[in-house]
Short mmCIF file of C-alpha atoms in Angstrom, two decimals:
data_model
loop_
_atom_site.label_atom_id
_atom_site.label_comp_id
_atom_site.label_asym_id
_atom_site.label_seq_id
_atom_site.Cartn_x
_atom_site.Cartn_y
_atom_site.Cartn_z
CA MET A 1 -27.65 121.86 58.08
CA LYS A 2 -29.52 121.97 54.77
CA ARG A 3 -29.56 118.15 54.56
CA ARG A 4 -30.98 117.82 58.05
CA ALA A 5 -33.67 120.39 57.43
CA ALA A 6 -34.64 118.50 54.29
CA LEU A 7 -34.72 115.19 56.14
CA ILE A 8 -37.11 116.25 58.84
CA ALA A 9 -39.27 118.35 56.55
CA LEU A 10 -42.55 117.13 55.03
CA PRO A 11 -42.78 114.54 52.29
CA GLY A 12 -41.42 115.81 49.00
CA PHE A 13 -44.85 116.33 47.47
CA ALA A 14 -45.55 119.05 50.02
CA ALA A 15 -42.73 120.90 48.35
CA GLY A 16 -45.14 121.83 45.62
CA CYS A 17 -46.54 124.35 48.08
CA ALA A 18 -43.52 126.52 47.37
CA SER A 19 -45.10 127.75 44.17
CA LEU A 20 -48.14 129.09 46.03
CA ALA A 21 -48.40 132.58 47.47
CA SER A 22 -46.75 132.75 50.89
CA ARG A 23 -49.28 135.12 52.39
CA LYS A 24 -51.13 133.86 55.43
CA PRO A 25 -54.26 131.94 54.38
CA GLU A 26 -57.60 132.93 55.80
CA VAL A 27 -58.68 130.74 58.73
CA ARG A 28 -62.43 130.27 58.52
CA ASP A 29 -62.81 128.04 61.56
CA PRO A 30 -59.90 127.37 63.93
CA PRO A 31 -59.18 123.65 64.43
CA ARG A 32 -60.70 122.14 67.54
CA ALA A 33 -59.78 119.02 69.47
CA LEU A 34 -63.07 117.65 70.78
CA PRO A 35 -63.28 114.84 73.37
CA LEU A 36 -61.65 111.78 71.88
CA ALA A 37 -64.65 109.42 72.03
CA HIS A 38 -66.48 111.62 69.57
CA VAL A 39 -66.52 110.01 66.13
CA PRO A 40 -70.23 109.69 65.32
CA GLY A 41 -71.38 106.07 65.46
CA GLY A 42 -67.93 104.79 66.35
CA SER A 43 -65.41 103.41 63.85
CA ARG A 44 -65.09 99.84 62.74
CA LEU A 45 -61.71 100.25 60.98
CA ALA A 46 -59.14 102.99 61.54
CA LEU A 47 -56.19 103.63 59.25
CA VAL A 48 -53.36 105.25 61.21
CA LEU A 49 -50.59 106.99 59.24
CA SER A 50 -47.31 107.75 60.99
CA GLY A 51 -44.87 110.58 60.54
CA GLY A 52 -41.74 109.90 58.54
CA SER A 53 -40.88 112.80 56.24
CA ALA A 54 -40.44 111.67 52.61
CA ARG A 55 -41.04 108.08 53.68
CA GLY A 56 -44.67 109.21 53.93
CA PHE A 57 -44.99 108.61 50.19
CA ALA A 58 -45.33 104.94 51.16
CA HIS A 59 -48.72 105.74 52.74
CA ILE A 60 -50.09 106.25 49.22
CA GLY A 61 -49.06 102.74 48.26
CA VAL A 62 -50.67 101.20 51.35
CA ILE A 63 -53.90 103.05 50.54
CA ALA A 64 -53.72 101.73 46.96
CA ALA A 65 -53.37 98.14 48.19
CA LEU A 66 -56.31 98.39 50.59
CA GLU A 67 -58.39 100.13 47.96
CA GLY A 68 -57.61 97.38 45.44
CA ALA A 69 -58.88 94.83 47.96
CA GLY A 70 -62.10 96.79 48.49
CA ILE A 71 -61.12 97.86 52.03
CA ARG A 72 -62.06 101.40 53.03
CA PRO A 73 -61.41 102.75 56.52
CA ASP A 74 -64.11 104.34 58.66
CA LEU A 75 -61.58 106.68 60.29
CA VAL A 76 -58.18 108.11 59.28
CA VAL A 77 -55.74 109.41 61.89
CA GLY A 78 -52.43 110.95 60.85
CA THR A 79 -49.36 112.54 62.36
CA SER A 80 -47.04 114.91 60.49
CA ALA A 81 -46.47 113.41 57.00
CA GLY A 82 -49.33 111.03 57.75
CA SER A 83 -51.67 113.92 58.48
CA LEU A 84 -50.95 115.42 55.07
CA VAL A 85 -51.62 112.18 53.18
CA GLY A 86 -54.52 111.39 55.51
CA ALA A 87 -56.26 114.72 54.98
CA LEU A 88 -56.14 114.38 51.21
CA TYR A 89 -57.38 110.79 51.36
CA ALA A 90 -60.16 111.56 53.84
CA SER A 91 -61.32 114.40 51.57
CA GLY A 92 -62.32 111.87 48.92
CA MET A 93 -59.16 111.30 46.87
CA ASP A 94 -58.42 107.73 45.85
CA ALA A 95 -54.89 106.35 45.56
CA ALA A 96 -54.59 107.37 41.91
CA ALA A 97 -55.52 110.95 42.77
CA LEU A 98 -53.04 110.99 45.64
CA GLU A 99 -50.32 109.84 43.27
CA ARG A 100 -51.26 112.57 40.78
CA VAL A 101 -51.11 115.23 43.48
CA SER A 102 -47.70 113.94 44.53
CA ARG A 103 -46.37 114.79 41.06
CA GLU A 104 -46.93 118.50 41.70
CA ALA A 105 -44.37 118.53 44.41
CA ASP A 106 -41.04 118.57 42.66
CA GLY A 107 -39.09 121.44 44.14
CA ALA A 108 -37.98 122.85 47.47
CA LEU A 109 -40.13 124.27 50.26
CA VAL A 110 -38.87 127.82 49.78
CA GLY A 111 -42.06 129.65 48.88
CA ASP A 112 -42.59 130.95 52.38
CA ALA A 113 -39.08 130.89 53.82
CA ASP A 114 -38.28 133.94 55.93
CA TRP A 115 -34.54 133.97 56.49
CA TRP A 116 -34.46 137.60 57.58
CA ARG A 117 -36.94 137.14 60.44
CA LEU A 118 -35.23 133.89 61.45
CA LEU A 119 -31.78 135.49 61.59
CA ARG A 120 -33.19 138.33 63.69
CA LEU A 121 -34.72 135.72 66.02
CA LYS A 122 -38.17 137.08 65.17
CA SER A 123 -39.45 133.77 63.84
CA LEU A 124 -39.82 130.31 65.39
CA GLY A 125 -39.16 128.51 62.10
CA LEU A 126 -37.56 128.90 58.69
CA PHE A 127 -40.89 128.40 56.87
CA THR A 128 -44.10 130.10 57.91
CA GLY A 129 -46.20 127.11 56.85
CA HIS A 130 -48.65 129.35 54.97
CA ALA A 131 -47.88 127.59 51.68
CA LEU A 132 -48.53 124.19 53.23
CA HIS A 133 -51.82 125.45 54.69
CA ALA A 134 -52.87 126.80 51.28
CA PHE A 135 -51.84 123.59 49.49
CA VAL A 136 -54.00 121.45 51.76
CA ALA A 137 -56.96 123.85 51.64
CA ARG A 138 -56.86 123.89 47.84
CA HIS A 139 -56.77 120.12 47.48
CA VAL A 140 -59.46 119.33 50.05
CA GLY A 141 -61.76 121.93 48.54
CA ALA A 142 -61.58 124.09 51.69
CA ARG A 143 -63.60 121.45 53.58
CA PRO A 144 -63.39 121.63 57.37
CA ILE A 145 -62.26 118.45 59.09
CA GLU A 146 -65.78 117.54 60.16
CA GLY A 147 -66.92 117.83 56.52
CA MET A 148 -64.63 115.04 55.27
CA PRO A 149 -66.27 112.01 53.60
CA ILE A 150 -64.12 109.85 55.91
CA PRO A 151 -63.83 111.03 59.55
CA PHE A 152 -60.32 112.38 60.07
CA ALA A 153 -58.06 113.49 62.90
CA ALA A 154 -54.77 115.39 62.57
CA VAL A 155 -52.47 114.87 65.55
CA ALA A 156 -50.26 117.73 66.78
CA THR A 157 -48.32 118.46 69.95
CA ASP A 158 -49.17 121.16 72.49
CA MET A 159 -45.83 122.95 72.67
CA TYR A 160 -46.52 124.08 76.24
CA SER A 161 -47.61 120.84 77.91
CA GLY A 162 -46.18 118.30 75.46
CA ALA A 163 -49.56 116.56 75.22
CA ALA A 164 -50.89 115.18 71.93
CA ALA A 165 -53.98 116.87 70.49
CA ALA A 166 -56.24 115.23 67.91
CA PHE A 167 -57.93 117.90 65.79
CA THR A 168 -61.29 116.59 64.59
CA HIS A 169 -63.05 119.87 63.71
CA GLY A 170 -62.22 123.13 62.01
CA ASP A 171 -59.78 124.36 59.37
CA THR A 172 -58.11 121.34 57.76
CA GLY A 173 -55.12 123.23 56.34
CA ARG A 174 -54.29 124.79 59.68
CA ALA A 175 -54.59 121.48 61.53
CA VAL A 176 -52.26 119.77 59.05
CA HIS A 177 -49.83 122.68 59.29
CA ALA A 178 -49.79 122.25 63.07
CA SER A 179 -49.27 118.49 62.77
CA CYS A 180 -46.33 119.03 60.40
CA ALA A 181 -44.69 121.97 62.20
CA ILE A 182 -41.28 120.45 62.88
CA PRO A 183 -39.45 122.68 65.40
CA GLY A 184 -37.10 125.09 63.70
CA VAL A 185 -38.31 124.13 60.23
CA PHE A 186 -41.93 125.34 60.32
CA GLU A 187 -43.37 127.94 62.65
CA PRO A 188 -45.69 126.39 65.22
CA VAL A 189 -49.38 127.21 64.90
CA GLU A 190 -51.29 129.32 67.39
CA ILE A 191 -54.73 127.81 68.02
CA GLY A 192 -56.72 129.34 70.82
CA ALA A 193 -54.21 130.37 73.45
CA ARG A 194 -51.81 127.50 72.72
CA LEU A 195 -48.99 126.79 70.29
CA TYR A 196 -49.03 123.47 68.42
CA GLY A 197 -46.18 121.75 66.62
CA ASP A 198 -45.18 118.48 65.00
CA GLY A 199 -47.30 115.53 66.12
CA GLY A 200 -44.24 113.29 66.00
CA LEU A 201 -42.99 114.90 69.21
CA SER A 202 -45.81 113.31 71.22
CA SER A 203 -47.47 110.65 69.04
CA PRO A 204 -45.48 109.64 65.93
CA LEU A 205 -47.84 106.74 65.21
CA PRO A 206 -51.18 107.65 66.85
CA ALA A 207 -52.69 104.19 67.31
CA ARG A 208 -53.80 104.99 70.86
CA ILE A 209 -55.63 108.06 69.66
CA ALA A 210 -57.42 106.02 66.98
CA ARG A 211 -58.50 103.58 69.69
CA ALA A 212 -59.68 106.43 71.90
CA LEU A 213 -61.69 107.78 68.96
CA GLY A 214 -63.68 104.55 68.97
CA ALA A 215 -61.89 102.33 66.44
CA ARG A 216 -62.41 98.61 66.89
CA VAL A 217 -59.75 97.52 64.39
CA VAL A 218 -56.60 99.64 64.06
CA VAL A 219 -54.32 99.28 61.03
CA ALA A 220 -51.14 101.28 61.68
CA VAL A 221 -48.70 102.17 58.90
CA ASP A 222 -45.20 102.63 60.33
CA VAL A 223 -42.79 104.66 58.17
CA VAL A 224 -41.02 106.41 61.06
CA TYR A 225 -37.31 106.96 60.41
CA PRO A 226 -35.23 104.49 62.44
CA PRO A 227 -32.16 105.72 64.36
CA ALA A 228 -29.07 105.62 62.19
CA ASP A 229 -26.76 102.87 63.44
CA SER A 230 -24.35 102.73 60.53
CA ALA A 231 -22.02 105.52 61.62
CA ALA A 232 -21.16 107.48 64.73
CA PRO A 233 -22.23 111.14 64.89
CA ARG A 234 -19.53 113.35 63.44
CA ASN A 235 -20.61 116.73 64.76
CA PRO A 236 -23.15 118.33 67.13
CA LEU A 237 -25.83 118.45 64.42
CA ASP A 238 -25.45 114.72 63.75
CA LEU A 239 -25.77 114.03 67.46
CA LEU A 240 -28.81 116.30 67.83
CA PHE A 241 -30.56 114.66 64.91
CA GLN A 242 -29.75 111.15 66.14
CA THR A 243 -31.25 112.14 69.51
CA PHE A 244 -34.44 113.24 67.76
CA LEU A 245 -34.64 109.92 65.89
CA ILE A 246 -34.13 107.86 69.04
CA GLN A 247 -36.85 109.71 70.94
CA THR A 248 -39.32 109.46 68.08
CA TRP A 249 -38.60 105.78 67.52
CA ARG A 250 -39.11 104.87 71.18
CA LEU A 251 -42.38 106.81 71.34
CA LYS A 252 -43.55 105.01 68.22
CA GLU A 253 -42.67 101.59 69.63
CA ALA A 254 -44.79 102.34 72.70
CA GLU A 255 -47.79 103.13 70.47
CA LEU A 256 -47.71 99.80 68.63
CA ALA A 257 -49.47 97.90 71.41
CA ALA A 258 -52.68 99.75 70.50
CA ALA A 259 -52.58 98.51 66.88
CA ASP A 260 -54.18 95.29 65.66
CA ILE A 261 -52.24 95.19 62.38
CA ILE A 262 -48.91 96.90 61.70
CA VAL A 263 -47.86 97.68 58.13
CA ARG A 264 -44.11 98.20 57.72
CA PRO A 265 -43.08 99.02 54.15
CA ASP A 266 -39.67 97.59 53.27
CA ILE A 267 -37.75 100.84 52.88
CA PRO A 268 -33.96 100.42 52.76
CA VAL A 269 -32.02 102.28 55.44
CA THR A 270 -29.20 104.07 53.64
CA GLY A 271 -26.74 106.81 54.38
CA ARG A 272 -28.68 109.28 52.27
CA GLN A 273 -32.12 110.73 52.90
CA TYR A 274 -35.18 110.14 50.76
CA GLY A 275 -36.83 112.86 48.71
CA PHE A 276 -39.11 113.50 45.75
CA LYS A 277 -36.93 111.49 43.38
CA ASP A 278 -37.67 108.38 45.47
CA ARG A 279 -41.45 108.88 45.29
CA LEU A 280 -42.26 105.93 43.02
CA MET A 281 -40.02 103.51 44.94
CA LEU A 282 -41.61 104.52 48.25
CA ILE A 283 -45.15 104.22 46.88
CA ALA A 284 -44.31 100.76 45.51
CA ALA A 285 -42.88 99.69 48.87
CA GLY A 286 -46.07 100.80 50.57
CA GLU A 287 -48.25 98.97 48.08
CA ALA A 288 -46.32 95.71 48.54
CA ALA A 289 -46.59 95.97 52.32
CA GLY A 290 -50.28 96.79 52.08
CA ARG A 291 -51.02 93.75 49.92
CA ALA A 292 -49.24 91.56 52.44
CA VAL A 293 -51.71 92.46 55.21
CA VAL A 294 -54.98 92.38 53.24
CA GLY A 295 -55.82 88.91 54.53
CA ALA A 296 -55.12 89.90 58.13
CA VAL A 297 -57.30 93.01 57.80
CA ARG A 298 -60.19 91.00 56.39
CA ALA A 299 -59.87 88.44 59.18
CA ALA A 300 -59.81 91.17 61.83
CA LEU A 301 -62.94 92.78 60.41
CA LYS A 302 -64.79 89.46 60.72
#
């Protein structure tokens, strides 16, 4: 059970949040999902960052490769792990700064665990998500989403209707928390009269949303975990997790038609799950994949 919770949790660098106070952060302006065709002036190039747990470290490498080629997106859209990396990048961090922040994260996401409330069925997740919210707020300088140097959208799932919501205004930390709120791991986020959870449930690679936000060229980074085909499920938890992977993978495949360029870092599929110790390998895989598409991105922009 512990391994599976770790697998579907956020990228390892979010684990650094555990050292922060677990009290509920102040919400200055609740996130808002405005009509999708709302990015001022439209967007020439959108960078779309998928979910993928610790595989999300690879997003940093892709950003480094594009940055090295002088390519800067006009819009960043992220789901789950991609929303966390995307928010930090959109706030003004370059790839080197993202890599530095990732070093803070060694450790486990236990700072705001609430076992007692979970065991009493008084909580909808093991972690409250307050530490994650505070981590994001601290690193983006408490900027609201609409105050980002690069327009940004965090994609979450309406846990009542199942629809995807792209948060483009309001509290950045709360929007990222909602996007990353994997059921059972993090408590969902109440925004307005709705509950929002992990964006991977409805849009694991939100290329369609980027297109709806006005992007003319969509570069989608796919680090979604593939279904495990190396061994049969051995128990109900294995089967449940494999079901989650299959659903997410098929949703992701349906999104790819809306992307102009797909970046797939070469991440080995092994029997073990990736974590903080794999950070440098995952970043390097992302950078290699990013360099491989630089020419295609430049051609598409012409």
